[in-house]
XYZ file of C-alpha atoms in Angstrom:
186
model
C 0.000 0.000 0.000
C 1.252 3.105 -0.619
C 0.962 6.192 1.931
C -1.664 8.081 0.578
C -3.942 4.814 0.504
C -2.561 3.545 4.008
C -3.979 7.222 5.375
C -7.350 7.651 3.025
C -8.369 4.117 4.624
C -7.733 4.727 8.424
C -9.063 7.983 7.906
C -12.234 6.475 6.508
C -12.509 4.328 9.228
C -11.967 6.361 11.624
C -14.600 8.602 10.428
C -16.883 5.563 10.140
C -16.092 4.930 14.459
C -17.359 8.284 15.235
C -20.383 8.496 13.153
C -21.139 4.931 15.266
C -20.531 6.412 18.153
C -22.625 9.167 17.008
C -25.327 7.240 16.113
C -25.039 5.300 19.589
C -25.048 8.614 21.563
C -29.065 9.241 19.486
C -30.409 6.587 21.975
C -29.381 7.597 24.853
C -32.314 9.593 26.937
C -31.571 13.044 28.236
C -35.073 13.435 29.946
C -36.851 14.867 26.437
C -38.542 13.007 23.853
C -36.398 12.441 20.924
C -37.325 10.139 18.300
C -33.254 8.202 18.434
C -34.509 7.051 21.457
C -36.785 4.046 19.785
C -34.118 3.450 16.827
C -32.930 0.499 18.308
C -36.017 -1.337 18.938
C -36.728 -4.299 16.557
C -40.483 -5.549 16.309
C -41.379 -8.893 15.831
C -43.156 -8.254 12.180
C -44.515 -11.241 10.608
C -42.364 -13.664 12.119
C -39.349 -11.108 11.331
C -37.394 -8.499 13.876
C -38.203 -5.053 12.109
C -36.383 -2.138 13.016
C -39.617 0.197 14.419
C -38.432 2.848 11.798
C -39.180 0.535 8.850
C -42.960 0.164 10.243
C -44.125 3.474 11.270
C -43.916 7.079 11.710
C -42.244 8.566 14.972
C -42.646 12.202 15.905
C -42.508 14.241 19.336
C -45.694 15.942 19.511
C -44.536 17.182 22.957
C -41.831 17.600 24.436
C -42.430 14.781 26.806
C -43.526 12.227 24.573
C -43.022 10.233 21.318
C -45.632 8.893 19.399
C -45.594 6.170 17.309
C -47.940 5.720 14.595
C -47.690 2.768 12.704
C -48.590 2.092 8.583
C -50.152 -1.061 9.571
C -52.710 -1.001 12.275
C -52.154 -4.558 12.839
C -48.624 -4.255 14.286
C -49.698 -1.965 17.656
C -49.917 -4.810 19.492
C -46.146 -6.078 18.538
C -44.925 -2.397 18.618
C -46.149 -2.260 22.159
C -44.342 -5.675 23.340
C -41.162 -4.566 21.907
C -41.007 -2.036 23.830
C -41.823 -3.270 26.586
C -38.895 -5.654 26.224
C -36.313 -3.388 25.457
C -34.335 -1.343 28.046
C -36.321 1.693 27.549
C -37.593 2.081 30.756
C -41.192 3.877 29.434
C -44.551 2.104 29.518
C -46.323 2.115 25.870
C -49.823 3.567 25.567
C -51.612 2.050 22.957
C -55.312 3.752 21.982
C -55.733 1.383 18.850
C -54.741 4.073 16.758
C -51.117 5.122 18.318
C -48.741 3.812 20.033
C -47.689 6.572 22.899
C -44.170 6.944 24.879
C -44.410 9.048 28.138
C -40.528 10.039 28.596
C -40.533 10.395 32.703
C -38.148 13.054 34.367
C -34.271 11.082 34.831
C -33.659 10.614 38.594
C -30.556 11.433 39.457
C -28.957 7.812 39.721
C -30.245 7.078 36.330
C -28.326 9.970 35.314
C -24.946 8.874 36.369
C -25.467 5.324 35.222
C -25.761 6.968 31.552
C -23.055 8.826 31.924
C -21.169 5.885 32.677
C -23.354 4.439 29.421
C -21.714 7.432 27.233
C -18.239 7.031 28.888
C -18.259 3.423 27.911
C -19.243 3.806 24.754
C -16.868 6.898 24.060
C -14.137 4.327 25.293
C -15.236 1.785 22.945
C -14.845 4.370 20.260
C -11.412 5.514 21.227
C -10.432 1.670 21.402
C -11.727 1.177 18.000
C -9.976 4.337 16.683
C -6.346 3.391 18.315
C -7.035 -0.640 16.673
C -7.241 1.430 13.222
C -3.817 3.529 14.118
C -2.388 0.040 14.510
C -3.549 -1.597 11.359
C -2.550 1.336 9.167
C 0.998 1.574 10.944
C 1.373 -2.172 10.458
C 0.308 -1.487 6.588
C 3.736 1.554 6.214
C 5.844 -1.127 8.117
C 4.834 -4.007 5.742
C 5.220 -1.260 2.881
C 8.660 -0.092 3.558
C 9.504 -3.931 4.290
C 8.293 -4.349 0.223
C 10.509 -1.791 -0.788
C 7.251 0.060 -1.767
C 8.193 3.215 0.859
C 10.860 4.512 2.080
C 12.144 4.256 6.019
C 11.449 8.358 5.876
C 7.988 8.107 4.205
C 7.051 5.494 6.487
C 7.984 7.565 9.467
C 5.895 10.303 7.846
C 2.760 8.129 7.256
C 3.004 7.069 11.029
C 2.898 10.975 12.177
C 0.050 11.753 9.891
C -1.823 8.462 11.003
C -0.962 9.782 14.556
C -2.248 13.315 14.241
C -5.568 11.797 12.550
C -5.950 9.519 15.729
C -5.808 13.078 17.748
C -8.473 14.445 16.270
C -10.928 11.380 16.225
C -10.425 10.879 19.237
C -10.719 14.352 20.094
C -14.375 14.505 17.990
C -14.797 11.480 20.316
C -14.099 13.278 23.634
C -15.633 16.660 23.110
C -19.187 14.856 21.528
C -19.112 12.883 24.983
C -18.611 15.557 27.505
C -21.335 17.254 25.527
C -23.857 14.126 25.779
C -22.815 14.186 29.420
C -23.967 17.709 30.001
C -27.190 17.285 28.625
C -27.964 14.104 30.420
C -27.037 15.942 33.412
C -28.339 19.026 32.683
C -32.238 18.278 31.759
């Protein structure tokens, strides 16, 4: 590999491990209704786990609650279990019609256990960042080993790989203290 294509990959996947960790951050309650909150949840749809987005319509009609109204009447009933199931925390009211989400107030213990929730997963990020620093500084080792770089380009490719895993993991870092804030903050 040569050094541009040894730093275009880890910085795509890098940039892949923070929009996950992005994405992760979505369902984590703050104490207001936000539709990333049910993302996660899979329904049981004819004999098939359906992500809830595939199956119906979620909006926040207040800032309190998330309703969920599904294209096929049919499904309440399984929209309802699943969330029950899942680790929500929030008791479903179904009408026959709608399938409603009270979001309670966070107490403060449920609070600090997401935080440690976002802390983990910003670690998990970092982790996967620092495995992608690796591979790529493996790849300008095995390269200069081919005779494909040079001992000075390598050395260079290892400093640019380095200063890309600063600032992932520093998108990383500042989009967790700023989860933290707002779960603690609401």
């Amino acid at each position: 590999m040569e050094q541009d294509e040894i730093l275009l990959d880890a910085e795509e996947r890098m940039e892949k491990a923070v929009d996950h960790f992005a994405s992760s951050l979505t369902g984590i309650r703050t104490g207001r209704a936000n539709p990333g909150l049910v993302d996660s949840i899979k329904v049981d749809y004819y004999g098939s786990p359906t992500p809830l987005k595939q199956i119906a319509n979620v909006s926040v009609p207040e800032p309190q609650q998330i309703m969920i109204r599904p294209f096929d009447v049919t499904s309440l009933d399984e929209i309802a279990k699943a969330i029950q199931n899942s680790d929500l925390g929030m008791a479903p009211n179904n009408d026959g019609r709608v399938v409603r989400l009270n979001v309670p107030p966070l107490s403060t213990e449920r609070r600090t256990q997401l935080v440690g929730r976002v802390k983990e997963l910003a670690e998990e990020a970092r982790v996967s960042i620092r495995n992608i620093r690796r591979d790529a500084n493996k790849h300008a080792d095995q390269a200069e080993k081919d005779k494909s770089m040079s001992e000075d380009d390598r050395e260079q490719t290892k400093e640019k790989v380095q200063e890309l895993t600063k600032k992932y993991e520093g998108t990383v870092n500042k989009d967790a203290e700023a989860k933290e804030k707002e779960v603690m903050n609401e």
